[in-house]
Amino acid sequence: MQLRIGIQSCIWKAVKEAITITKRLTRQQSRQVTRDQILQSAAALFAGQGVSGTSVEQIVEAAGYTRGAFYGNFEGKHELVLALLEQRTHHELEEIQAMSREAATFEEMLAHLRSWHRRRDENLASWLALRTELWLYGLRDPELLPVLADRERRSRDAIAQSLEQGFAARGVTTPAPVELLALIVHALDDGLSIQRVLFPSDSGTDPVVEVVDLLMKSWTALARSTATAAGPTAAPAAEPPTENLEKNP
């Protein structure tokens, strides 16, 4: 009940802001505001009652628009789900890439990541509910699986890029393919988000950042240990000069 009230409050606040802004926009800009507002309302409703449990009528009513406005932007709910997946993926990637650009060191990247997770934790339950709903919707439609896979791949690529920067700053090579390390971090983020919702008092303040920090320290130590054990690469011995066995005439 409390989650539903919070969702409705957020939707109404966003609707009023959208109405105020729309008065000053061009037709094209106004249409984009309408589209974004419908997506935002759909996201809130999907998190609260599921994709299958939400109708187009409920989405437009919560957003303050008509069915005509909905179908002027989307062919149906299926296309809206696809647009919502793309919007969320693009937004999250932009945030991660911005953190990477602003961070001069990996430690600064962790600080940015800690702030990002704390902001997300303010609505972690609804964030996770929406993520799960979109996943379930995709898993039930084989045509959507490639879309979900592309979303996850782009997220892992962004993580891999950050990890590579961290290892380079430490002057070591990755102890395993960076794609595998990024997959581990990505999977842990998902798993820890679930645990944080279920056991908020048992998972610490910043579990994801703490785990990433611990993994980087462990992987860096492993990389250095492996390099030390291998020792310096011996230069190949120079071949002895060929002796001239022929006598001078």
Short mmCIF file of C-alpha atoms in Angstrom, two decimals:
data_model
loop_
_atom_site.label_atom_id
_atom_site.label_comp_id
_atom_site.label_asym_id
_atom_site.label_seq_id
_atom_site.Cartn_x
_atom_site.Cartn_y
_atom_site.Cartn_z
CA MET A 1 0.00 0.00 0.00
CA GLN A 2 2.77 2.41 0.92
CA LEU A 3 4.62 1.61 -2.32
CA ARG A 4 1.46 2.31 -4.36
CA ILE A 5 0.87 5.67 -2.64
CA GLY A 6 4.48 6.64 -3.26
CA ILE A 7 4.22 5.68 -6.93
CA GLN A 8 1.02 7.71 -7.42
CA SER A 9 2.57 10.72 -5.70
CA CYS A 10 5.63 10.57 -7.98
CA ILE A 11 3.45 10.23 -11.08
CA TRP A 12 1.25 13.22 -10.16
CA LYS A 13 4.26 15.39 -9.39
CA ALA A 14 5.84 14.51 -12.73
CA VAL A 15 2.55 15.17 -14.55
CA LYS A 16 2.27 18.68 -13.12
CA GLU A 17 5.87 19.43 -14.05
CA ALA A 18 5.29 18.11 -17.57
CA ILE A 19 2.18 20.28 -18.03
CA THR A 20 4.11 23.39 -16.97
CA ILE A 21 7.04 22.63 -19.26
CA THR A 22 4.87 21.69 -22.26
CA LYS A 23 3.41 25.21 -22.46
CA ARG A 24 6.84 26.53 -23.46
CA LEU A 25 7.85 23.82 -25.95
CA THR A 26 7.53 23.32 -29.68
CA ARG A 27 5.25 20.59 -31.04
CA GLN A 28 8.16 18.17 -31.51
CA GLN A 29 9.49 18.89 -28.04
CA SER A 30 6.02 18.58 -26.58
CA ARG A 31 5.60 15.18 -28.20
CA GLN A 32 8.90 14.02 -26.69
CA VAL A 33 7.74 15.20 -23.25
CA THR A 34 4.49 13.25 -23.74
CA ARG A 35 6.40 10.14 -24.74
CA ASP A 36 8.79 10.39 -21.81
CA GLN A 37 5.94 10.97 -19.36
CA ILE A 38 4.04 7.93 -20.63
CA LEU A 39 7.21 5.85 -20.24
CA GLN A 40 7.72 7.15 -16.72
CA SER A 41 4.14 6.36 -15.73
CA ALA A 42 4.38 2.90 -17.28
CA ALA A 43 7.61 2.21 -15.39
CA ALA A 44 6.00 3.13 -12.07
CA LEU A 45 2.90 1.03 -12.75
CA PHE A 46 4.91 -1.95 -14.03
CA ALA A 47 6.94 -1.90 -10.82
CA GLY A 48 3.82 -1.81 -8.69
CA GLN A 49 1.50 -4.25 -10.47
CA GLY A 50 3.48 -5.89 -13.26
CA VAL A 51 3.53 -5.54 -17.03
CA SER A 52 0.68 -8.00 -17.60
CA GLY A 53 -1.37 -6.41 -14.81
CA THR A 54 -1.15 -2.93 -16.31
CA SER A 55 -3.42 -1.75 -19.12
CA VAL A 56 -2.92 1.06 -21.61
CA GLU A 57 -5.88 2.84 -20.03
CA GLN A 58 -4.18 2.80 -16.62
CA ILE A 59 -0.94 4.13 -18.08
CA VAL A 60 -2.50 7.09 -19.87
CA GLU A 61 -4.80 7.88 -16.95
CA ALA A 62 -1.87 7.99 -14.53
CA ALA A 63 0.14 10.11 -16.98
CA GLY A 64 -2.73 12.52 -17.58
CA TYR A 65 -3.10 11.81 -21.30
CA THR A 66 -5.56 10.12 -23.64
CA ARG A 67 -5.41 6.85 -25.57
CA GLY A 68 -4.82 8.95 -28.66
CA ALA A 69 -1.66 10.39 -27.12
CA PHE A 70 -0.48 6.87 -26.30
CA TYR A 71 -1.05 5.46 -29.79
CA GLY A 72 0.45 8.57 -31.30
CA ASN A 73 3.74 7.49 -29.72
CA PHE A 74 3.53 3.70 -29.45
CA GLU A 75 1.85 1.02 -31.55
CA GLY A 76 1.00 -0.89 -28.40
CA LYS A 77 2.21 -1.96 -24.97
CA HIS A 78 4.80 -4.29 -26.48
CA GLU A 79 6.52 -1.39 -28.28
CA LEU A 80 6.35 0.63 -25.07
CA VAL A 81 8.18 -2.13 -23.18
CA LEU A 82 10.90 -2.14 -25.84
CA ALA A 83 11.24 1.64 -25.62
CA LEU A 84 11.40 1.46 -21.83
CA LEU A 85 14.18 -1.14 -21.97
CA GLU A 86 16.18 1.00 -24.39
CA GLN A 87 15.62 4.16 -22.35
CA ARG A 88 16.77 2.53 -19.11
CA THR A 89 19.80 0.95 -20.77
CA HIS A 90 20.84 4.22 -22.41
CA HIS A 91 20.37 6.18 -19.19
CA GLU A 92 22.37 3.75 -17.04
CA LEU A 93 25.19 3.55 -19.58
CA GLU A 94 25.37 7.34 -19.78
CA GLU A 95 25.69 7.51 -15.99
CA ILE A 96 28.45 4.87 -15.89
CA GLN A 97 30.37 6.50 -18.74
CA ALA A 98 30.06 9.91 -17.08
CA MET A 99 31.51 8.47 -13.87
CA SER A 100 34.43 7.00 -15.81
CA ARG A 101 35.16 10.34 -17.51
CA GLU A 102 35.03 12.31 -14.26
CA ALA A 103 37.19 9.88 -12.26
CA ALA A 104 40.95 10.41 -12.49
CA THR A 105 41.66 7.22 -10.51
CA PHE A 106 39.87 3.97 -9.81
CA GLU A 107 39.39 5.10 -6.21
CA GLU A 108 37.50 8.15 -7.48
CA MET A 109 35.44 5.84 -9.67
CA LEU A 110 34.50 3.85 -6.56
CA ALA A 111 33.49 7.07 -4.81
CA HIS A 112 31.23 8.01 -7.75
CA LEU A 113 29.84 4.47 -7.81
CA ARG A 114 29.11 4.65 -4.07
CA SER A 115 27.11 7.87 -4.55
CA TRP A 116 25.27 6.35 -7.52
CA HIS A 117 24.24 3.27 -5.54
CA ARG A 118 23.09 5.36 -2.60
CA ARG A 119 20.81 7.35 -4.91
CA ARG A 120 19.48 4.13 -6.39
CA ASP A 121 18.95 2.63 -2.93
CA GLU A 122 16.38 5.33 -2.20
CA ASN A 123 14.01 3.44 -4.54
CA LEU A 124 15.78 0.10 -4.73
CA ALA A 125 12.66 -2.04 -4.22
CA SER A 126 10.75 -0.40 -7.08
CA TRP A 127 13.90 -0.35 -9.26
CA LEU A 128 14.39 -4.09 -8.73
CA ALA A 129 10.68 -4.81 -9.23
CA LEU A 130 10.69 -3.02 -12.58
CA ARG A 131 13.91 -4.73 -13.67
CA THR A 132 12.45 -8.13 -12.77
CA GLU A 133 9.17 -7.39 -14.55
CA LEU A 134 10.94 -6.40 -17.75
CA TRP A 135 13.09 -9.51 -17.53
CA LEU A 136 10.07 -11.80 -17.05
CA TYR A 137 8.28 -10.14 -19.95
CA GLY A 138 11.32 -10.68 -22.15
CA LEU A 139 11.89 -14.26 -21.07
CA ARG A 140 8.32 -15.13 -22.05
CA ASP A 141 8.83 -13.70 -25.53
CA PRO A 142 11.70 -15.35 -27.47
CA GLU A 143 11.86 -12.35 -29.81
CA LEU A 144 12.81 -10.13 -26.89
CA LEU A 145 15.69 -12.29 -25.66
CA PRO A 146 18.20 -10.70 -28.08
CA VAL A 147 17.10 -7.27 -26.84
CA LEU A 148 17.71 -8.29 -23.23
CA ALA A 149 21.04 -9.86 -24.17
CA ASP A 150 22.14 -6.67 -25.93
CA ARG A 151 21.20 -4.61 -22.87
CA GLU A 152 23.25 -6.85 -20.59
CA ARG A 153 26.17 -6.95 -23.01
CA ARG A 154 26.38 -3.17 -23.18
CA SER A 155 26.31 -2.96 -19.38
CA ARG A 156 29.09 -5.55 -19.09
CA ASP A 157 31.16 -3.72 -21.71
CA ALA A 158 30.95 -0.52 -19.67
CA ILE A 159 32.03 -2.40 -16.54
CA ALA A 160 34.89 -4.04 -18.43
CA GLN A 161 36.15 -0.65 -19.60
CA SER A 162 36.20 0.64 -16.01
CA LEU A 163 38.02 -2.49 -14.81
CA GLU A 164 40.64 -2.13 -17.54
CA GLN A 165 41.27 1.45 -16.44
CA GLY A 166 41.66 0.28 -12.85
CA PHE A 167 44.19 -2.42 -13.72
CA ALA A 168 46.13 -0.07 -15.98
CA ALA A 169 46.37 2.48 -13.16
CA ARG A 170 47.86 -0.24 -10.96
CA GLY A 171 50.35 -1.24 -13.62
CA VAL A 172 49.18 -4.83 -13.88
CA THR A 173 47.52 -6.97 -16.49
CA THR A 174 44.20 -8.63 -15.76
CA PRO A 175 44.57 -12.06 -14.10
CA ALA A 176 41.76 -13.36 -16.34
CA PRO A 177 39.93 -12.09 -19.43
CA VAL A 178 38.40 -8.75 -18.50
CA GLU A 179 35.08 -9.87 -20.00
CA LEU A 180 34.90 -12.65 -17.40
CA LEU A 181 35.73 -10.24 -14.56
CA ALA A 182 33.05 -7.82 -15.78
CA LEU A 183 30.53 -10.67 -15.86
CA ILE A 184 31.37 -11.50 -12.22
CA VAL A 185 30.89 -7.88 -11.11
CA HIS A 186 27.64 -7.54 -13.08
CA ALA A 187 26.20 -10.77 -11.64
CA LEU A 188 27.19 -9.79 -8.11
CA ASP A 189 25.47 -6.44 -8.54
CA ASP A 190 22.22 -8.21 -9.45
CA GLY A 191 22.50 -10.73 -6.63
CA LEU A 192 23.44 -8.16 -3.99
CA SER A 193 20.52 -5.94 -5.03
CA ILE A 194 18.13 -8.80 -4.29
CA GLN A 195 19.78 -9.49 -0.92
CA ARG A 196 19.69 -5.80 -0.04
CA VAL A 197 15.94 -5.65 -0.61
CA LEU A 198 15.29 -8.84 1.35
CA PHE A 199 17.73 -8.13 4.19
CA PRO A 200 18.37 -4.36 4.30
CA SER A 201 19.87 -4.48 7.79
CA ASP A 202 22.25 -7.35 7.01
CA SER A 203 23.89 -6.19 3.78
CA GLY A 204 25.94 -3.19 4.94
CA THR A 205 25.87 0.37 3.69
CA ASP A 206 27.46 -0.03 0.25
CA PRO A 207 27.75 -3.78 -0.38
CA VAL A 208 28.27 -3.56 -4.14
CA VAL A 209 31.07 -1.00 -3.90
CA GLU A 210 32.70 -2.88 -1.02
CA VAL A 211 32.66 -6.11 -3.04
CA VAL A 212 34.06 -4.42 -6.16
CA ASP A 213 36.82 -2.85 -4.08
CA LEU A 214 37.64 -6.19 -2.48
CA LEU A 215 37.66 -7.97 -5.84
CA MET A 216 39.95 -5.38 -7.40
CA LYS A 217 42.42 -5.66 -4.52
CA SER A 218 42.36 -9.47 -4.74
CA TRP A 219 42.67 -9.53 -8.53
CA THR A 220 45.49 -6.98 -8.43
CA ALA A 221 47.38 -9.04 -5.83
CA LEU A 222 46.84 -12.16 -7.92
CA ALA A 223 48.11 -10.41 -11.06
CA ARG A 224 51.24 -9.21 -9.27
CA SER A 225 51.84 -12.61 -7.67
CA THR A 226 51.52 -14.34 -11.03
CA ALA A 227 53.90 -11.87 -12.64
CA THR A 228 56.47 -12.37 -9.84
CA ALA A 229 56.25 -16.15 -10.06
CA ALA A 230 56.77 -16.06 -13.80
CA GLY A 231 59.88 -13.94 -13.35
CA PRO A 232 61.42 -11.71 -16.00
CA THR A 233 61.20 -13.00 -19.50
CA ALA A 234 64.64 -14.23 -20.49
CA ALA A 235 65.95 -12.79 -23.69
CA PRO A 236 66.79 -15.45 -26.25
CA ALA A 237 70.48 -16.29 -26.34
CA ALA A 238 72.34 -14.75 -29.24
CA GLU A 239 73.57 -17.23 -31.78
CA PRO A 240 77.38 -17.57 -31.88
CA PRO A 241 79.01 -16.06 -34.95
CA THR A 242 79.56 -18.50 -37.74
CA GLU A 243 83.24 -19.31 -38.02
CA ASN A 244 84.90 -19.17 -41.38
CA LEU A 245 86.33 -22.63 -41.66
CA GLU A 246 87.75 -22.09 -45.12
CA LYS A 247 91.43 -21.24 -45.32
CA ASN A 248 92.55 -18.21 -47.11
CA PRO A 249 93.97 -19.09 -50.47
#
